[in-house]
Tab-separated table of C-alpha atoms and ligand atoms in Angstrom:
chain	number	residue	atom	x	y	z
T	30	UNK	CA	97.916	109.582	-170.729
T	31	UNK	CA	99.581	109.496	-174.186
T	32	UNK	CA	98.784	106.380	-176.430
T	33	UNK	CA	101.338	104.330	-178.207
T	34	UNK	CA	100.399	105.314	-181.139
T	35	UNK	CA	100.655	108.971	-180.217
T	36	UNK	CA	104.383	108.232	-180.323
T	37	UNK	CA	104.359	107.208	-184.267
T	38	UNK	CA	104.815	111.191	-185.529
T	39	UNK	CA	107.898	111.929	-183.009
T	40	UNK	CA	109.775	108.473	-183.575
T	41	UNK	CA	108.415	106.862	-186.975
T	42	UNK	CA	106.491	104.251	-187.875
T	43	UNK	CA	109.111	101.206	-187.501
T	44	UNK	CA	109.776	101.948	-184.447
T	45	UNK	CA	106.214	101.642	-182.970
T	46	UNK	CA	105.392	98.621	-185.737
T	47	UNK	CA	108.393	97.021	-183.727
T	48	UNK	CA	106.723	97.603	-180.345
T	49	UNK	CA	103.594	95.654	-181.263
T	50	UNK	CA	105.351	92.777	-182.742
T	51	UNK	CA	107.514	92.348	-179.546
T	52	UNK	CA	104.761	92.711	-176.918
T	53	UNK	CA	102.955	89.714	-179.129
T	54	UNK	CA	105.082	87.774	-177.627
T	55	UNK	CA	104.942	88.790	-174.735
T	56	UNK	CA	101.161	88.338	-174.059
T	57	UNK	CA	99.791	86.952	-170.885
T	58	UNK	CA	103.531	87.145	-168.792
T	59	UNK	CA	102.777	89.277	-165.574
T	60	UNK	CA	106.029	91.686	-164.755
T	61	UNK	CA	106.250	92.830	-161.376
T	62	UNK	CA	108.508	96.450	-160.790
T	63	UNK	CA	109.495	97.169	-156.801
T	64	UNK	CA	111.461	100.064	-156.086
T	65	UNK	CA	111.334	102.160	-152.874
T	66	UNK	CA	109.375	105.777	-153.936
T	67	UNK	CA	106.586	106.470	-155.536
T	68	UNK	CA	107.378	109.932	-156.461
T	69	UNK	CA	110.744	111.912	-156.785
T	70	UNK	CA	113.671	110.982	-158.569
T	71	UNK	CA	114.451	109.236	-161.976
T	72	UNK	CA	113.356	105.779	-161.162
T	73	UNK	CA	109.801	106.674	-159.850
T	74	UNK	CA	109.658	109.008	-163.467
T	75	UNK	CA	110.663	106.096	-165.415
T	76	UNK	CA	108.182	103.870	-164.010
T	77	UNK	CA	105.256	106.207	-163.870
T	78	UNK	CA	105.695	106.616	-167.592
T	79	UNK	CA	106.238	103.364	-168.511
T	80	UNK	CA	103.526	101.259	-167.053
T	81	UNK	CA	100.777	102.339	-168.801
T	82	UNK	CA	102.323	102.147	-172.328
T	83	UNK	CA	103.305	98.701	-171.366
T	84	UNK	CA	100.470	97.370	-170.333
T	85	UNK	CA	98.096	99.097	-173.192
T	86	UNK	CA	100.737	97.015	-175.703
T	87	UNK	CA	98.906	94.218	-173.510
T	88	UNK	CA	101.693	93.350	-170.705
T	89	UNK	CA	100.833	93.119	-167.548
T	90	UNK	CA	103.606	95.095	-166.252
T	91	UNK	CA	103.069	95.841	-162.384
T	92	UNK	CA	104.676	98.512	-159.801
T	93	UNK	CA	104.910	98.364	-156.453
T	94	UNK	CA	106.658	100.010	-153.597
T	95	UNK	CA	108.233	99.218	-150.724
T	96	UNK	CA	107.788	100.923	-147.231
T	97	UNK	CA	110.316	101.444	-144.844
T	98	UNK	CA	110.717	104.152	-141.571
T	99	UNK	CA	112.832	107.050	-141.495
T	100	UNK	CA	115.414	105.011	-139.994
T	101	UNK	CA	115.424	102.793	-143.679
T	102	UNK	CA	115.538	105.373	-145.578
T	103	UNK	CA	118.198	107.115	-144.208
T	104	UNK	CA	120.461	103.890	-144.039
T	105	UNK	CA	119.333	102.938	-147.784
T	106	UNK	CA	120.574	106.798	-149.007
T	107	UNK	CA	123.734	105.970	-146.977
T	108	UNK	CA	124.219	102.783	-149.060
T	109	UNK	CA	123.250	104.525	-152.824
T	110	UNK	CA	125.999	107.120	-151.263
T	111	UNK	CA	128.753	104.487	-151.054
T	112	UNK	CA	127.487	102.442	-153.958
T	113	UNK	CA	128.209	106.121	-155.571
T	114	UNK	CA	131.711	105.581	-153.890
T	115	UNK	CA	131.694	107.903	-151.082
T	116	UNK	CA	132.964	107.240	-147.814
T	117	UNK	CA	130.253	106.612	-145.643
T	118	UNK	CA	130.085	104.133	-142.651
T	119	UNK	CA	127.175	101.461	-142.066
T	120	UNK	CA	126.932	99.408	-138.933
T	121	UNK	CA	126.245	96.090	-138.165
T	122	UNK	CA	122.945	97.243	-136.406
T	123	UNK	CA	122.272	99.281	-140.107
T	124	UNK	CA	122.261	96.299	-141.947
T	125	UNK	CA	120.455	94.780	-139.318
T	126	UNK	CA	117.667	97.064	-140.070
T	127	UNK	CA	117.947	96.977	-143.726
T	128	UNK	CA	117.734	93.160	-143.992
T	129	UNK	CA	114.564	93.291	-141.343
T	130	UNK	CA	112.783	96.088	-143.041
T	131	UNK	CA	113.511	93.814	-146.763
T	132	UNK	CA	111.488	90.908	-144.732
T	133	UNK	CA	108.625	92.860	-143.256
T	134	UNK	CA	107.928	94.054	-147.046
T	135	UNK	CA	108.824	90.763	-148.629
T	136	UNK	CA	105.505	89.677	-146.549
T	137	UNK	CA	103.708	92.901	-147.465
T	138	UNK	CA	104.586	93.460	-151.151
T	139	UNK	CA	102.824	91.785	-154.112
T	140	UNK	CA	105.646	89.790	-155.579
T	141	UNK	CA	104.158	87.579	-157.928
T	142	UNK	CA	104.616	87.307	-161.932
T	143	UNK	CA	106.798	85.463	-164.136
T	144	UNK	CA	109.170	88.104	-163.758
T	145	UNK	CA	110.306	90.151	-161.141
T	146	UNK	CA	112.211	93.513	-161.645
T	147	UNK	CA	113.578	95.059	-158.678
T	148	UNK	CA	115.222	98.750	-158.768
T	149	UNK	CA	118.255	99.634	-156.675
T	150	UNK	CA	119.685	98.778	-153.599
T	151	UNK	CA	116.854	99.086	-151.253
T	152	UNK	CA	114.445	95.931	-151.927
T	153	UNK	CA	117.491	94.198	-153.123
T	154	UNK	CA	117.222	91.521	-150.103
T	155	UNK	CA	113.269	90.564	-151.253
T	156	UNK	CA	115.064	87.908	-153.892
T	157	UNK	CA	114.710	85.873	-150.925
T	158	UNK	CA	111.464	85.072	-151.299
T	159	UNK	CA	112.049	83.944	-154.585
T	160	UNK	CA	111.785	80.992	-153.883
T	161	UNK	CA	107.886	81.218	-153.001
T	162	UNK	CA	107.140	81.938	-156.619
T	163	UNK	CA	108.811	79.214	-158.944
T	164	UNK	CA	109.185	79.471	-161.920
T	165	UNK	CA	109.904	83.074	-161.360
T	166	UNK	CA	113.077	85.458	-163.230
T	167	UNK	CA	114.266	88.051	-161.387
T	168	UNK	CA	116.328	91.062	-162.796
T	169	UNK	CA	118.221	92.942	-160.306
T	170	UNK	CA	117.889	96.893	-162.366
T	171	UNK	CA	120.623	99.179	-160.849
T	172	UNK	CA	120.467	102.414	-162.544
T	173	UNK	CA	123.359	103.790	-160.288
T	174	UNK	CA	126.592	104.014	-160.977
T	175	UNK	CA	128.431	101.051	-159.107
T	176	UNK	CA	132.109	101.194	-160.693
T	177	UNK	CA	133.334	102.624	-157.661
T	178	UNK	CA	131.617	101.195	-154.769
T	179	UNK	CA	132.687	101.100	-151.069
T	180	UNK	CA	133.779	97.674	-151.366
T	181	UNK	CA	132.396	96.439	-148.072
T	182	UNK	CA	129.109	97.799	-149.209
T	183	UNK	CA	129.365	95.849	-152.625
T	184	UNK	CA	130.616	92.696	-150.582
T	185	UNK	CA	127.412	92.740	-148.308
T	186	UNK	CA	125.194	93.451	-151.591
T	187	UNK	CA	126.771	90.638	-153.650
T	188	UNK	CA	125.121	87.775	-152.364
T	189	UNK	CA	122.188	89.454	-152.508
T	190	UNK	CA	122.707	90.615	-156.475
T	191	UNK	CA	124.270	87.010	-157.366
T	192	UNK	CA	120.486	85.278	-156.822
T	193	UNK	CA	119.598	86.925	-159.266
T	194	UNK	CA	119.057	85.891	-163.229
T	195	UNK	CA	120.145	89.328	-164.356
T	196	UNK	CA	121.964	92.464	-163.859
T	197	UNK	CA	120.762	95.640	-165.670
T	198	UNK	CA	122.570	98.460	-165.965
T	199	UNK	CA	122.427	102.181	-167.656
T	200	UNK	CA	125.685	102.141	-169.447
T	201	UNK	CA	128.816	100.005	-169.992
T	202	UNK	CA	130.849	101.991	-167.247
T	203	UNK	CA	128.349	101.573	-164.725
T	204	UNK	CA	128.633	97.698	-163.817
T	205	UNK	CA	131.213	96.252	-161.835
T	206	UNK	CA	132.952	93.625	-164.083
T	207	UNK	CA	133.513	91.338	-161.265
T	208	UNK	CA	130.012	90.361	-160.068
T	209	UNK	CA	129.425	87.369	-161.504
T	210	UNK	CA	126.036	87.360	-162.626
T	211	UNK	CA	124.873	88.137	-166.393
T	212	UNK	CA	124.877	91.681	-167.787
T	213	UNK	CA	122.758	94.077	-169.790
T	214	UNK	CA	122.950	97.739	-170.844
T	215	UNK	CA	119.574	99.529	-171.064
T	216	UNK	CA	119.407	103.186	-170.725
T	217	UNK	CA	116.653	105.221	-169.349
T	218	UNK	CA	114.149	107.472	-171.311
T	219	UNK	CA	112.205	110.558	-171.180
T	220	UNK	CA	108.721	110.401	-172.280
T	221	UNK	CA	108.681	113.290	-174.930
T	222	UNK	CA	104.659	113.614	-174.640
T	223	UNK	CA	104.569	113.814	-170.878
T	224	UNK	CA	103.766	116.494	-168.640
T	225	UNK	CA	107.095	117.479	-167.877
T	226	UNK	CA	108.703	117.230	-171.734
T	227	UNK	CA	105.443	118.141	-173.639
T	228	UNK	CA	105.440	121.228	-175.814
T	229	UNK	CA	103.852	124.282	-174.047
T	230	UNK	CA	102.164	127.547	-174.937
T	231	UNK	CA	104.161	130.079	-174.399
T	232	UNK	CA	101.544	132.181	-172.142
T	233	UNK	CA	101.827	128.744	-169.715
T	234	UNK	CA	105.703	129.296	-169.674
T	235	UNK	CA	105.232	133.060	-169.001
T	236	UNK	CA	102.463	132.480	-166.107
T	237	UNK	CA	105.392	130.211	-164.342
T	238	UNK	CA	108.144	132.131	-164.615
T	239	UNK	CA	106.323	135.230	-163.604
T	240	UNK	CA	104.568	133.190	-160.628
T	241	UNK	CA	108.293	132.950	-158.973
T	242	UNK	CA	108.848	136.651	-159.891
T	243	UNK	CA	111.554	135.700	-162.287
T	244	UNK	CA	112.377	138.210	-165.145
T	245	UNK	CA	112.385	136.698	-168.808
T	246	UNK	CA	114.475	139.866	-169.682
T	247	UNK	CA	116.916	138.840	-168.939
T	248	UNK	CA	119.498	135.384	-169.256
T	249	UNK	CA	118.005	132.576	-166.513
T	250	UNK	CA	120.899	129.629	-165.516
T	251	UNK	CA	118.672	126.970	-164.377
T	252	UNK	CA	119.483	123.305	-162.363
T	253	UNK	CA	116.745	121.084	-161.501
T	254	UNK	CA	116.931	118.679	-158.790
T	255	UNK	CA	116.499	117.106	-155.467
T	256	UNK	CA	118.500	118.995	-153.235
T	257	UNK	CA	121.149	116.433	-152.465
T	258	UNK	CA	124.170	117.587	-151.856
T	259	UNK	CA	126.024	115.130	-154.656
T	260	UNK	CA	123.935	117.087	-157.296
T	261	UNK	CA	126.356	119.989	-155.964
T	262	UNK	CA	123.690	123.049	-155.210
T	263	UNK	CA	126.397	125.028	-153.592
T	264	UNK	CA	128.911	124.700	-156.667
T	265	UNK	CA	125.962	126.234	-158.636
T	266	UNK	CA	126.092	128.887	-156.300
T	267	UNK	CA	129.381	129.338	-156.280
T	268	UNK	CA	129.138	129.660	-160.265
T	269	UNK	CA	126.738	131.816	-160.580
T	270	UNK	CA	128.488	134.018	-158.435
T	271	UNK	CA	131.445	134.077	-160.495
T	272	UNK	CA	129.967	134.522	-163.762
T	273	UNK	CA	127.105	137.267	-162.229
T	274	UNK	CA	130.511	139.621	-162.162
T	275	UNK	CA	130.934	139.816	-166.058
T	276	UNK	CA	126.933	139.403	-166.839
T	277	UNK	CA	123.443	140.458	-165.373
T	278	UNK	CA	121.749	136.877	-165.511
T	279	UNK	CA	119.535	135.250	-162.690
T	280	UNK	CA	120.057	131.216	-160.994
T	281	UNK	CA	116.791	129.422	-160.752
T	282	UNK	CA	117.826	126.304	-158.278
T	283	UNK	CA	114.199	124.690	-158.077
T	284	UNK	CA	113.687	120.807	-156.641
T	285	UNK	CA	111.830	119.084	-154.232
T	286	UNK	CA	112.612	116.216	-152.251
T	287	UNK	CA	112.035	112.156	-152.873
T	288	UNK	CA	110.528	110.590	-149.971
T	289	UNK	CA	113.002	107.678	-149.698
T	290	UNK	CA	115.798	110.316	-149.695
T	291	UNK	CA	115.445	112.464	-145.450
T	292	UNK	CA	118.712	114.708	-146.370
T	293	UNK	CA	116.491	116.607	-148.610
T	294	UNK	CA	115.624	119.562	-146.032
T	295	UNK	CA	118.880	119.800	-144.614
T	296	UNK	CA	120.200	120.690	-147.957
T	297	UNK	CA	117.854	122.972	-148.984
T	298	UNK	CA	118.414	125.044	-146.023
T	299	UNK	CA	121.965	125.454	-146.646
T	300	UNK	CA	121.465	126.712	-149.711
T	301	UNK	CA	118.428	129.188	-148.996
T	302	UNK	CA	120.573	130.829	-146.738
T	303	UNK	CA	123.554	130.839	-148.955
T	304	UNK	CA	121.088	132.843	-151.366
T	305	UNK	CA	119.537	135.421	-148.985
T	306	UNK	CA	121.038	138.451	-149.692
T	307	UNK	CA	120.933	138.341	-153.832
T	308	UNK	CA	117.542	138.539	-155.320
T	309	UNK	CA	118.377	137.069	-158.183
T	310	UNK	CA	118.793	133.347	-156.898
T	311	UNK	CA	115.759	132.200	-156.933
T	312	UNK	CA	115.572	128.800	-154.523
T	313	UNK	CA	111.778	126.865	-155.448
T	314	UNK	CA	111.542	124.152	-153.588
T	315	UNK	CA	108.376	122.218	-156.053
T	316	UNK	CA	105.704	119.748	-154.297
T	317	UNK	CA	105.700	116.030	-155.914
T	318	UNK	CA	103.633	117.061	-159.509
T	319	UNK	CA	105.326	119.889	-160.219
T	320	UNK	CA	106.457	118.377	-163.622
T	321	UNK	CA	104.463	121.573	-165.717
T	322	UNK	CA	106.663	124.087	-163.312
T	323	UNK	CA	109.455	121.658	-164.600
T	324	UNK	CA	108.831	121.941	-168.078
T	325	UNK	CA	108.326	125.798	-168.041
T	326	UNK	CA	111.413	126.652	-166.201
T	327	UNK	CA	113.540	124.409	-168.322
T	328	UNK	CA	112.108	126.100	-171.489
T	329	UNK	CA	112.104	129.959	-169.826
T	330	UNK	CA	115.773	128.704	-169.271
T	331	UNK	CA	118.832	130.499	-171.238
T	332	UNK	CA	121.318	127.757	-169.771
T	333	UNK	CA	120.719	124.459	-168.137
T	334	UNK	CA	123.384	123.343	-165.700
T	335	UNK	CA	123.655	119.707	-164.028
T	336	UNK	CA	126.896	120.449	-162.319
T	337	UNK	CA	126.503	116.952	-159.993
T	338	UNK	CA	129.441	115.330	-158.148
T	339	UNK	CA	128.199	112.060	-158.796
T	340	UNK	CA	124.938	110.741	-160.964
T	341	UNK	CA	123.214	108.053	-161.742
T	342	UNK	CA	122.082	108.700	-165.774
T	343	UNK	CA	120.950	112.451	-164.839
T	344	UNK	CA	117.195	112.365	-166.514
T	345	UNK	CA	116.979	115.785	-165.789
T	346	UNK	CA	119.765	116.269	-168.513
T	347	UNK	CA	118.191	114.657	-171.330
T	348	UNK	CA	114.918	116.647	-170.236
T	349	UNK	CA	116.998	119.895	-170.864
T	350	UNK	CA	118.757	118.817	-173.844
T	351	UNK	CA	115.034	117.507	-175.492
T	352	UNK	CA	113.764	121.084	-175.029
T	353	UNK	CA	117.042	122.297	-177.407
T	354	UNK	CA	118.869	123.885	-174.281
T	355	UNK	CA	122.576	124.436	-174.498
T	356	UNK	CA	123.394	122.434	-171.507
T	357	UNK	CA	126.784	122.168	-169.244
T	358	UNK	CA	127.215	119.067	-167.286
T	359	UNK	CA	129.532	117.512	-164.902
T	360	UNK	CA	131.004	114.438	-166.844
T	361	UNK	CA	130.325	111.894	-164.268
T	362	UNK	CA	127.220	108.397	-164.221
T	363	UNK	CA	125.720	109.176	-167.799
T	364	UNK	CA	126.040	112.309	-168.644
T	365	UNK	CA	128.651	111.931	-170.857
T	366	UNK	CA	126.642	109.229	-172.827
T	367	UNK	CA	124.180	112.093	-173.379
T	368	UNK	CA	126.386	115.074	-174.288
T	369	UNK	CA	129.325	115.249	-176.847
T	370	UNK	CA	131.503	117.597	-175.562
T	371	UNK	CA	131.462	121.072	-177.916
T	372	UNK	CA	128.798	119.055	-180.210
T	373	UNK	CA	125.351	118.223	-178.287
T	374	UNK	CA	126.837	120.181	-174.646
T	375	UNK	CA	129.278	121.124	-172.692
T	376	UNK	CA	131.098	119.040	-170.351
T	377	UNK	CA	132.633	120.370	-166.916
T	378	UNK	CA	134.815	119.008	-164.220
T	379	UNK	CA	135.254	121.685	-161.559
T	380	UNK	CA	133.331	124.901	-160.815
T	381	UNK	CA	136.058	126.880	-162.732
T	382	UNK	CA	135.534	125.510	-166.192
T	383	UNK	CA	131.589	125.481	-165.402
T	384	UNK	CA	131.746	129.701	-164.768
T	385	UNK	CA	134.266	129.674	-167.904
T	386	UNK	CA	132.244	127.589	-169.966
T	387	UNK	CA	128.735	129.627	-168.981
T	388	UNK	CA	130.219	132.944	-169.812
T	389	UNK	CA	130.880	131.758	-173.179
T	390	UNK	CA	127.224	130.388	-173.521
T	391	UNK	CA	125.883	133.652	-172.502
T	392	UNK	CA	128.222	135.445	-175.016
T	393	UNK	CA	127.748	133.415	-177.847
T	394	UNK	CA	123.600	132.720	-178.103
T	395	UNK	CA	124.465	131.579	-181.992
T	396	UNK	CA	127.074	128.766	-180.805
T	397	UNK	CA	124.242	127.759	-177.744
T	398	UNK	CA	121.694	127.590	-179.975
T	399	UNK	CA	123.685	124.585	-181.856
T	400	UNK	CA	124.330	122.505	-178.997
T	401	UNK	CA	121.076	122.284	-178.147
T	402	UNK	CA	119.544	121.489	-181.630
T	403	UNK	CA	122.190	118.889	-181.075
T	404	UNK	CA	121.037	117.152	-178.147
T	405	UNK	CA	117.898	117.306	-179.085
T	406	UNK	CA	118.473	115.145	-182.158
T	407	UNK	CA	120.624	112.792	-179.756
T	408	UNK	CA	117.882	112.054	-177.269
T	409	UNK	CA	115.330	111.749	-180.375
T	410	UNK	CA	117.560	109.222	-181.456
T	411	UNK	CA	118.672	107.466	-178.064
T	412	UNK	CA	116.751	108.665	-175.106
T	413	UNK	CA	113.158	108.535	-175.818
T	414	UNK	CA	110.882	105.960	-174.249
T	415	UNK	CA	109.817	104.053	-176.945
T	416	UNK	CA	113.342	102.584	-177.401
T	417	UNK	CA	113.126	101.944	-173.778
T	418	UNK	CA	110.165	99.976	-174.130
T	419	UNK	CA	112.123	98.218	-176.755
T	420	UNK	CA	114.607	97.329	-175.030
T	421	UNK	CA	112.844	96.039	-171.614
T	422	UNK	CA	110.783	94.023	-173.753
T	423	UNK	CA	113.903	92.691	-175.378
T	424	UNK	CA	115.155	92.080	-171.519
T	425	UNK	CA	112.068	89.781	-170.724
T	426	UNK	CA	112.443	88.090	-173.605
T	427	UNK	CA	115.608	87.240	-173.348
T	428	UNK	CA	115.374	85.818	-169.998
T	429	UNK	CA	113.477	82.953	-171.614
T	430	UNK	CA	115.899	82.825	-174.624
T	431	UNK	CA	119.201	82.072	-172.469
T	432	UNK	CA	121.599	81.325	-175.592
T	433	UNK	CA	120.684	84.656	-177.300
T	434	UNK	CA	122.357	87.087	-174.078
T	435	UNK	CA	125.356	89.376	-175.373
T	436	UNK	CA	127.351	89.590	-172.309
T	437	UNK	CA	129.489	91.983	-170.999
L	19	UDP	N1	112.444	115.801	-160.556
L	19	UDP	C1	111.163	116.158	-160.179
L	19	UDP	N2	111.008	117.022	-159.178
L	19	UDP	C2	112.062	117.580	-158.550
L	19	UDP	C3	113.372	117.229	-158.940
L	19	UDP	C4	113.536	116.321	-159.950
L	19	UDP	O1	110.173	115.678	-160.754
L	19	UDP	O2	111.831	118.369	-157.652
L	19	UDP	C5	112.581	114.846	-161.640
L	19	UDP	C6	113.471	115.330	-162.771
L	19	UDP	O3	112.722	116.146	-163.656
L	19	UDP	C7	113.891	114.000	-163.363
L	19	UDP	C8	114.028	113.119	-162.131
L	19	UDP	O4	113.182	113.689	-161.133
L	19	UDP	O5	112.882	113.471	-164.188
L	19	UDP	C9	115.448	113.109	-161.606
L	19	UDP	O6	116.179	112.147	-162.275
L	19	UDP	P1	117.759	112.198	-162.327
L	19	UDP	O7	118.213	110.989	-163.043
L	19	UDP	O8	118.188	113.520	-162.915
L	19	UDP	O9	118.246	112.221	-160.813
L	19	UDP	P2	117.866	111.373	-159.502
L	19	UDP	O10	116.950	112.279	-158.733
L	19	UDP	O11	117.230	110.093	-159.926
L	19	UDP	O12	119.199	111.220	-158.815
């Protein structure tokens, strides 16, 4: 594991100095994290990083996770779907479940510290045991996009979020300016000296690509992630089979699956067989730790696509744009907070202007090569986890320093 310190020749001396001087005040306060995976997805990748650097500046930052059957899980993804703002239906008997499955962990899970930090929907009922542990402050930390919720959905959650002392969110569009409970924007962070964002040797690089028979010869169009169908595999497809036509360039679609999220399988399926008969498309389903794989098939990469229907901040975008790729995005959750359209990325809306937009990429290397010098410069200045510290140190303190909030 990196060190702090470690940090001081990629972001600069102030910024660290700052880190030290928060945390002092911070000393001795115990911060509990729950969210529902342990691996998979951007939450469990925040955290994972996090922690340790936390605690080493000498908080006691804690994670724990909450369990939950198949059954859970699949009603939870159903409620991030609709929270997303597709049409999905939960019944009574759902929420049933949900609400039980929040009480059998609220006995289970350690919730005790001065503050509590739950992510997402799924442990969002535990707030009722806040009450065990006064003086507690809890922070409700929604890193999905919620501006466009089933409204039912929202209605059930919003008792639920109003207990709480705090709202976080990843960017300004994301929170829904009606729930009446106080506001803050933090966005999330890539560790730059982890495992999956590290710089690597370039025979490391070579030994991956080569281990999934891909040819560095020629161009490589890459998307990493879960296979959900929201992060729009098929459209991928679909692209790359419009712009293969006009240019002889291989799709790498490589993910895994999180284990609070069961459509997973389903979704890969579908798209292994859409790929059968071309050789070029390679489908890589990774195992949980996969993150050096990551890293060498997002820098073997010629493009980086994220064409997603909906997202929640898309961490797998800022890991493409720190490695200097040229990347084309959907504009939808916060990918449009990380790319400047024509400057630090493209931005897409359909599969159409994703094909149009890639064939240009692949024409013009000179042009690619400045969009991603530019997003890398963006995330060094925005996306990196030491300003992420910052800020959820910022967060704690300000729970104790009430007149001090900015609201939204
Ligand atoms: N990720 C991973 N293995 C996979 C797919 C994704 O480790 O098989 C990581 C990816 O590199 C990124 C995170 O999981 O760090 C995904 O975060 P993002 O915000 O892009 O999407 P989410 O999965 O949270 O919707």
């Amino acid at each position: 594991m990196p060190k702090i310190d470690d940090y001081r020749s990629i972001v600069g001396e102030d910024e660290i100095n700052e880190l030290y001087l928060l945390a002092e005040r911070l000393k001795g306060k115990a911060v509990q994290n729950i969210n529902s995976t342990s691996v998979g997805g951007g939450v469990a990748e925040i955290l994972s990083r996090m922690v340790p650097l936390l605690r080493e500046l000498g908080v006691d930052y804690k994670w724990g996770v909450i369990k939950g059957d198949e059954k859970f899980f699949s009603i939870t993804k159903n409620i991030h779907n609709s929270m997303h703002g597709v049409d999905t239906e939960i019944k009574d008997e759902d929420w049933k479940h949900f609400l039980e499955v929040n009480r059998q962990n609220a006995e289970e899970v350690d919730l005790s510290g001065d503050v509590v930090i739950i992510h997402d929907p799924q442990p969002i009922a535990l707030i009722e045991k806040r009450n065990d542990f006064p003086p507690q402050k809890w922070v409700w930390r929604c890193h999905i996009d919620i501006t466009d919720p089933q409204i039912d959905v929202l209605n059930f959650l919003r008792p639920f979020i109003q207990k709480y002392d705090r709202a976080v969110f990843s960017a300004p569009s994301f929170a829904k300016k009606d729930l009446n409970i106080k506001k803050m924007l933090i966005s999330p962070s890539i560790d730059p000296l982890s495992d999956k964002n590290k710089e690597l040797p370039l025979t490391t690089i070579d030994s991956v690509v080569e281990r999934y028979g891909i040819d560095r010869d020629r161009p490589i169009v890459t998307q990493i992630s879960r296979f959900d169908k929201l992060k729009d595999p098929s459209g991928v497809v679909e692209v790359y089979k419009k712009v293969k036509r006009h240019f002889d360039c291989q799709l790498v679609l490589a993910g895994g699956g999180a284990t609070d999220d069961p459509e997973g399988i389903m979704v890969l399926e579908k798209i292994r067989t859409s790929a059968e008969k071309d050789e070029d498309i390679h489908v890589i389903y990774l195992p949980p730790s996969s993150d050096i794989e990551i890293n060498a098939l997002q820098r073997a990469s010629t493009v980086i696509l994220q064409k997603s229907l909906r997202e929640g901040f898309g961490l797998t975008v800022t890991e493409a744009l720190w490695k200097a790729k040229p990347v084309i995005a959907s504009a939808v959750g916060g990918i449009p907070l990380q790319i400047t359209h024509k400057h630090s990325g493209l931005l897409t809306y359909s599969i159409e202007g994703t094909a149009y937009y890639l064939k240009e990429l692949l024409n013009d290397p000179e042009y690619a090569g400045r969009l991603g010098v530019n997003g890398q410069e963006n995330v060094r200045n925005n996306f990196l986890i030491t300003r992420h510290i910052r800020d959820n140190l910022l967060l704690i303190l300000s729970l104790y320093h009430e007149g001090d909030i900015v609201h939204l």
